[in-house]
PDB file of C-alpha atoms in Angstrom:
ATOM      1  CA  ARG C   1      10.656  -0.625  -3.873  1.00 92.00           C
ATOM      2  CA  GLN C   2      12.393   1.647  -1.372  1.00 93.00           C
ATOM      3  CA  LEU C   3      13.960   3.599  -4.222  1.00 94.00           C
ATOM      4  CA  ILE C   4      10.718   4.066  -6.135  1.00 97.00           C
ATOM      5  CA  GLU C   5       7.637   4.102  -3.927  1.00 97.00           C
ATOM      6  CA  PRO C   6       8.477   6.819  -1.347  1.00 98.00           C
ATOM      7  CA  ALA C   7       9.324   9.247  -4.152  1.00 98.00           C
ATOM      8  CA  ALA C   8       6.153   8.285  -6.014  1.00 98.00           C
ATOM      9  CA  ALA C   9       4.055   8.834  -2.875  1.00 98.00           C
ATOM     10  CA  ALA C  10       5.549  12.302  -2.306  1.00 98.00           C
ATOM     11  CA  LEU C  11       4.974  13.271  -5.925  1.00 98.00           C
ATOM     12  CA  ALA C  12       1.427  11.883  -5.878  1.00 98.00           C
ATOM     13  CA  ALA C  13       0.716  14.140  -2.900  1.00 98.00           C
ATOM     14  CA  ARG C  14       1.747  17.081  -5.079  1.00 98.00           C
ATOM     15  CA  ARG C  15       0.468  16.055  -8.501  1.00 98.00           C
ATOM     16  CA  ALA C  16      -2.403  13.578  -8.307  1.00 98.00           C
ATOM     17  CA  THR C  17      -5.609  14.706  -9.930  1.00 98.00           C
ATOM     18  CA  ARG C  18      -8.834  14.816  -7.931  1.00 98.00           C
ATOM     19  CA  ASP C  19     -10.006  11.625  -9.688  1.00 98.00           C
ATOM     20  CA  GLU C  20      -6.729   9.868  -8.879  1.00 98.00           C
ATOM     21  CA  VAL C  21      -6.942  10.908  -5.225  1.00 98.00           C
ATOM     22  CA  GLU C  22     -10.527   9.633  -5.049  1.00 98.00           C
ATOM     23  CA  ALA C  23      -9.502   6.308  -6.628  1.00 98.00           C
ATOM     24  CA  ILE C  24      -6.565   5.917  -4.206  1.00 98.00           C
ATOM     25  CA  MET C  25      -8.830   6.757  -1.251  1.00 98.00           C
ATOM     26  CA  ALA C  26     -11.452   4.251  -2.449  1.00 98.00           C
ATOM     27  CA  VAL C  27      -9.011   1.350  -2.821  1.00 97.00           C
ATOM     28  CA  ALA C  28      -7.330   2.249   0.499  1.00 97.00           C
ATOM     29  CA  GLY C  29     -10.742   2.047   2.137  1.00 95.00           C
ATOM     30  CA  ARG C  30     -11.030  -1.560   0.995  1.00 95.00           C
ATOM     31  CA  LEU C  31      -7.621  -2.573   2.368  1.00 92.00           C
ATOM     32  CA  PRO C  32      -7.687  -4.063   5.879  1.00 87.00           C
ATOM     33  CA  LEU C  33      -5.222  -3.326   8.678  1.00 84.00           C
ATOM     34  CA  VAL C  34      -3.721  -6.782   8.168  1.00 78.00           C
ATOM     35  CA  SER C  35      -3.414  -7.912   4.564  1.00 78.00           C
ATOM     36  CA  THR C  36      -5.382 -10.918   3.457  1.00 79.00           C
ATOM     37  CA  GLU C  37      -5.061 -13.099   0.416  1.00 81.00           C
ATOM     38  CA  ALA C  38      -8.363 -11.630  -0.788  1.00 84.00           C
ATOM     39  CA  SER C  39      -6.979  -8.068  -0.555  1.00 87.00           C
ATOM     40  CA  THR C  40      -4.002  -8.801  -2.815  1.00 90.00           C
ATOM     41  CA  ALA C  41      -5.577  -7.445  -6.011  1.00 94.00           C
ATOM     42  CA  ASP C  42      -6.571  -4.187  -4.298  1.00 96.00           C
ATOM     43  CA  ASP C  43      -3.104  -3.891  -2.768  1.00 94.00           C
ATOM     44  CA  VAL C  44      -1.499  -4.134  -6.203  1.00 96.00           C
ATOM     45  CA  VAL C  45      -3.904  -1.550  -7.646  1.00 97.00           C
ATOM     46  CA  TYR C  46      -3.217   0.733  -4.688  1.00 97.00           C
ATOM     47  CA  HIS C  47       0.562   0.768  -5.127  1.00 97.00           C
ATOM     48  CA  THR C  48       0.530   1.078  -8.910  1.00 98.00           C
ATOM     49  CA  SER C  49      -2.111   3.834  -8.753  1.00 98.00           C
ATOM     50  CA  ILE C  50       0.182   5.890  -6.537  1.00 98.00           C
ATOM     51  CA  MET C  51       3.052   5.379  -8.963  1.00 98.00           C
ATOM     52  CA  ARG C  52       0.906   6.554 -11.868  1.00 98.00           C
ATOM     53  CA  ALA C  53      -0.453   9.492  -9.844  1.00 98.00           C
ATOM     54  CA  SER C  54       3.119  10.752  -9.393  1.00 98.00           C
ATOM     55  CA  HIS C  55       2.917  12.005 -12.984  1.00 98.00           C
ATOM     56  CA  ASN C  56       6.622  11.276 -13.272  1.00 98.00           C
ATOM     57  CA  THR C  57       7.358   9.433 -16.501  1.00 97.00           C
ATOM     58  CA  ILE C  58      10.048   7.232 -14.996  1.00 96.00           C
ATOM     59  CA  LEU C  59       8.227   6.337 -11.765  1.00 96.00           C
ATOM     60  CA  ALA C  60       4.901   5.787 -13.511  1.00 97.00           C
ATOM     61  CA  GLY C  61       6.732   3.734 -16.136  1.00 96.00           C
ATOM     62  CA  PHE C  62       7.704   1.238 -13.432  1.00 96.00           C
ATOM     63  CA  ALA C  63       4.029   0.522 -12.600  1.00 97.00           C
ATOM     64  CA  PRO C  64       3.621  -2.492 -14.945  1.00 96.00           C
ATOM     65  CA  SER C  65       6.815  -4.080 -13.624  1.00 96.00           C
ATOM     66  CA  MET C  66       5.784  -3.323 -10.051  1.00 95.00           C
ATOM     67  CA  GLU C  67       2.438  -4.993 -10.693  1.00 95.00           C
ATOM     68  CA  VAL C  68       4.198  -8.201 -11.765  1.00 95.00           C
ATOM     69  CA  LEU C  69       6.618  -8.000  -8.822  1.00 91.00           C
ATOM     70  CA  LEU C  70       3.865  -7.409  -6.259  1.00 92.00           C
ATOM     71  CA  ARG C  71       1.662 -10.200  -7.597  1.00 91.00           C
ATOM     72  CA  ALA C  72       4.591 -12.639  -7.423  1.00 87.00           C
ATOM     73  CA  TYR C  73       5.583 -11.384  -3.984  1.00 84.00           C
ATOM     74  CA  PHE C  74       2.076 -11.673  -2.534  1.00 83.00           C
ATOM     75  CA  SER C  75       1.575 -15.077  -4.095  1.00 82.00           C
ATOM     76  CA  ALA C  76       4.858 -16.316  -2.601  1.00 78.00           C
ATOM     77  CA  ILE C  77       4.033 -14.881   0.817  1.00 77.00           C
ATOM     78  CA  TRP C  78       0.619 -16.580   0.878  1.00 77.00           C
ATOM     79  CA  ARG C  79       2.140 -19.892  -0.172  1.00 75.00           C
ATOM     80  CA  ILE C  80       4.723 -19.746   2.590  1.00 72.00           C
ATOM     81  CA  ARG C  81       2.477 -18.250   5.241  1.00 71.00           C
ATOM     82  CA  PRO C  82      -1.133 -19.222   4.438  1.00 69.00           C
ATOM     83  CA  HIS C  83      -2.447 -17.731   7.692  1.00 70.00           C
ATOM     84  CA  GLY C  84      -1.174 -14.278   6.865  1.00 66.00           C
ATOM     85  CA  PRO C  85       1.516 -11.842   7.981  1.00 65.00           C
ATOM     86  CA  HIS C  86       2.943 -11.884  11.483  1.00 61.00           C
ATOM     87  CA  PHE C  87       3.686  -8.187  11.745  1.00 60.00           C
ATOM     88  CA  GLU C  88       0.863  -5.733  12.249  1.00 65.00           C
ATOM     89  CA  ALA C  89       1.176  -1.996  11.949  1.00 69.00           C
ATOM     90  CA  PRO C  90      -0.455   0.034  14.743  1.00 76.00           C
ATOM     91  CA  ARG C  91      -2.656   1.766  12.145  1.00 87.00           C
ATOM     92  CA  ASN C  92      -3.853   1.140   8.625  1.00 92.00           C
ATOM     93  CA  LEU C  93      -0.888   2.519   6.685  1.00 94.00           C
ATOM     94  CA  HIS C  94      -2.679   2.275   3.340  1.00 95.00           C
ATOM     95  CA  GLN C  95      -5.437   4.558   4.607  1.00 97.00           C
ATOM     96  CA  ALA C  96      -2.972   6.904   6.337  1.00 97.00           C
ATOM     97  CA  LEU C  97      -0.954   7.250   3.135  1.00 98.00           C
ATOM     98  CA  ALA C  98      -4.070   7.870   1.058  1.00 98.00           C
ATOM     99  CA  ALA C  99      -5.092  10.587   3.538  1.00 98.00           C
ATOM    100  CA  ALA C 100      -1.647  12.221   3.280  1.00 98.00           C
ATOM    101  CA  ILE C 101      -1.913  12.221  -0.513  1.00 98.00           C
ATOM    102  CA  ALA C 102      -5.421  13.697  -0.329  1.00 98.00           C
ATOM    103  CA  ALA C 103      -4.190  16.367   2.118  1.00 98.00           C
ATOM    104  CA  ARG C 104      -1.349  17.236  -0.280  1.00 98.00           C
ATOM    105  CA  GLU C 105       1.324  16.446   2.319  1.00 98.00           C
ATOM    106  CA  PRO C 106       4.358  15.121   0.386  1.00 98.00           C
ATOM    107  CA  LYS C 107       6.633  14.635   3.416  1.00 98.00           C
ATOM    108  CA  ALA C 108       3.967  12.730   5.327  1.00 98.00           C
ATOM    109  CA  ALA C 109       3.241  10.623   2.233  1.00 98.00           C
ATOM    110  CA  ARG C 110       6.934   9.757   1.855  1.00 98.00           C
ATOM    111  CA  ASP C 111       7.289   8.980   5.579  1.00 98.00           C
ATOM    112  CA  ILE C 112       4.220   6.737   5.652  1.00 97.00           C
ATOM    113  CA  MET C 113       5.381   4.850   2.557  1.00 97.00           C
ATOM    114  CA  ASP C 114       8.767   4.391   4.239  1.00 96.00           C
ATOM    115  CA  GLU C 115       6.971   3.041   7.321  1.00 94.00           C
ATOM    116  CA  MET C 116       4.929   0.678   5.148  1.00 91.00           C
ATOM    117  CA  LEU C 117       8.022  -0.627   3.374  1.00 92.00           C
ATOM    118  CA  GLU C 118       9.849  -1.080   6.689  1.00 90.00           C
ATOM    119  CA  ALA C 119       6.982  -3.266   7.945  1.00 85.00           C
ATOM    120  CA  ASN C 120       7.132  -5.133   4.647  1.00 82.00           C
ATOM    121  CA  ALA C 121      10.894  -5.627   5.007  1.00 84.00           C
ATOM    122  CA  ARG C 122      10.431  -7.077   8.520  1.00 82.00           C
ATOM    123  CA  GLU C 123       7.863  -9.511   7.132  1.00 78.00           C
ATOM    124  CA  LEU C 124      10.189 -10.464   4.281  1.00 77.00           C
ATOM    125  CA  ASP C 125      13.103 -10.992   6.684  1.00 77.00           C
ATOM    126  CA  ASP C 126      10.876 -13.282   8.722  1.00 74.00           C
ATOM    127  CA  VAL C 127       9.821 -15.222   5.628  1.00 69.00           C
ATOM    128  CA  VAL C 128      13.461 -15.624   4.547  1.00 72.00           C
ATOM    129  CA  TRP C 129      14.291 -16.903   8.037  1.00 72.00           C
ATOM    130  CA  LEU C 130      11.353 -19.344   7.781  1.00 67.00           C
ATOM    131  CA  PHE C 131      12.607 -20.446   4.390  1.00 66.00           C
ATOM    132  CA  GLU C 132      16.126 -21.112   5.629  1.00 68.00           C
ATOM    133  CA  ALA C 133      14.982 -22.771   8.862  1.00 68.00           C
ATOM    134  CA  GLY C 134      12.325 -24.740   7.017  1.00 62.00           C
ATOM    135  CA  LEU C 135      14.814 -26.203   4.577  1.00 58.00           C
ATOM    136  CA  LYS C 136      17.066 -27.327   7.435  1.00 60.00           C
ATOM    137  CA  GLU C 137      14.168 -28.728   9.464  1.00 58.00           C
ATOM    138  CA  ALA C 138      12.496 -30.374   6.471  1.00 53.00           C
ATOM    139  CA  SER C 139      15.435 -32.639   5.926  1.00 56.00           C
ATOM    140  CA  ALA C 140      15.507 -33.548   9.625  1.00 55.00           C
ATOM    141  CA  SER C 141      11.808 -34.103  10.258  1.00 54.00           C
ATOM    142  CA  SER C 142       8.832 -35.318   8.244  1.00 54.00           C
ATOM    143  CA  ALA C 143       6.653 -32.869  10.226  1.00 51.00           C
ATOM    144  CA  HIS C 144       8.164 -30.032   8.190  1.00 59.00           C
ATOM    145  CA  LEU C 145       7.663 -31.557   4.753  1.00 63.00           C
ATOM    146  CA  GLU C 146       4.586 -29.407   4.095  1.00 66.00           C
ATOM    147  CA  LEU C 147       6.523 -26.243   4.976  1.00 63.00           C
ATOM    148  CA  ARG C 148       9.406 -27.327   2.734  1.00 64.00           C
ATOM    149  CA  LYS C 149       6.980 -27.897  -0.159  1.00 67.00           C
ATOM    150  CA  ARG C 150       5.401 -24.445   0.336  1.00 66.00           C
ATOM    151  CA  LEU C 151       8.848 -22.829   0.504  1.00 64.00           C
ATOM    152  CA  GLU C 152      10.075 -24.576  -2.624  1.00 68.00           C
ATOM    153  CA  ASP C 153       6.881 -23.691  -4.517  1.00 68.00           C
ATOM    154  CA  ALA C 154       7.170 -20.046  -3.487  1.00 63.00           C
ATOM    155  CA  SER C 155      10.878 -19.748  -4.249  1.00 62.00           C
ATOM    156  CA  ALA C 156      10.380 -21.345  -7.674  1.00 60.00           C
ATOM    157  CA  MET C 157       8.318 -18.312  -8.667  1.00 58.00           C
ATOM    158  CA  PHE C 158      11.429 -16.161  -8.451  1.00 56.00           C
ATOM    159  CA  MET C 159      13.803 -18.510 -10.230  1.00 53.00           C
ATOM    160  CA  LEU C 160      14.632 -18.008 -13.877  1.00 48.00           C
ATOM    161  CA  ASP C 161      15.737 -20.886 -16.065  1.00 45.00           C
TER     162      ASP C 161
END
């Protein structure tokens, strides 16, 4: 994601049509400061819309794959952490990025996407830590069996037979 999305955001700030900017602004307006399970579909639309609005054949071509990746990622996160993310950004980054795209500010768009992905990476690091700790604890205590089950269910989504 760090290779694709910042570049797509910068290009969208340069190339998005008025209709694309309005659509990105509208979906950003529906996204809360802290993601919820209910906001997952809008979050996926938001990210793939920016990729398509880049009007770069390669970056936009990744949108269908990114949609699958994001849906699997969000589903796994909600299985592991049903009460939501632990890390909160000080501002709504989705709305800030949409505003940068609307203002035609490519550097700001790239920087905000980088900030968003950094927050996402911290959350993912925390989930991986939970996964590893949960597996160790699950074998030592029956109190962690539910966590182990959620972790195994979530990790199975990323396994290929």
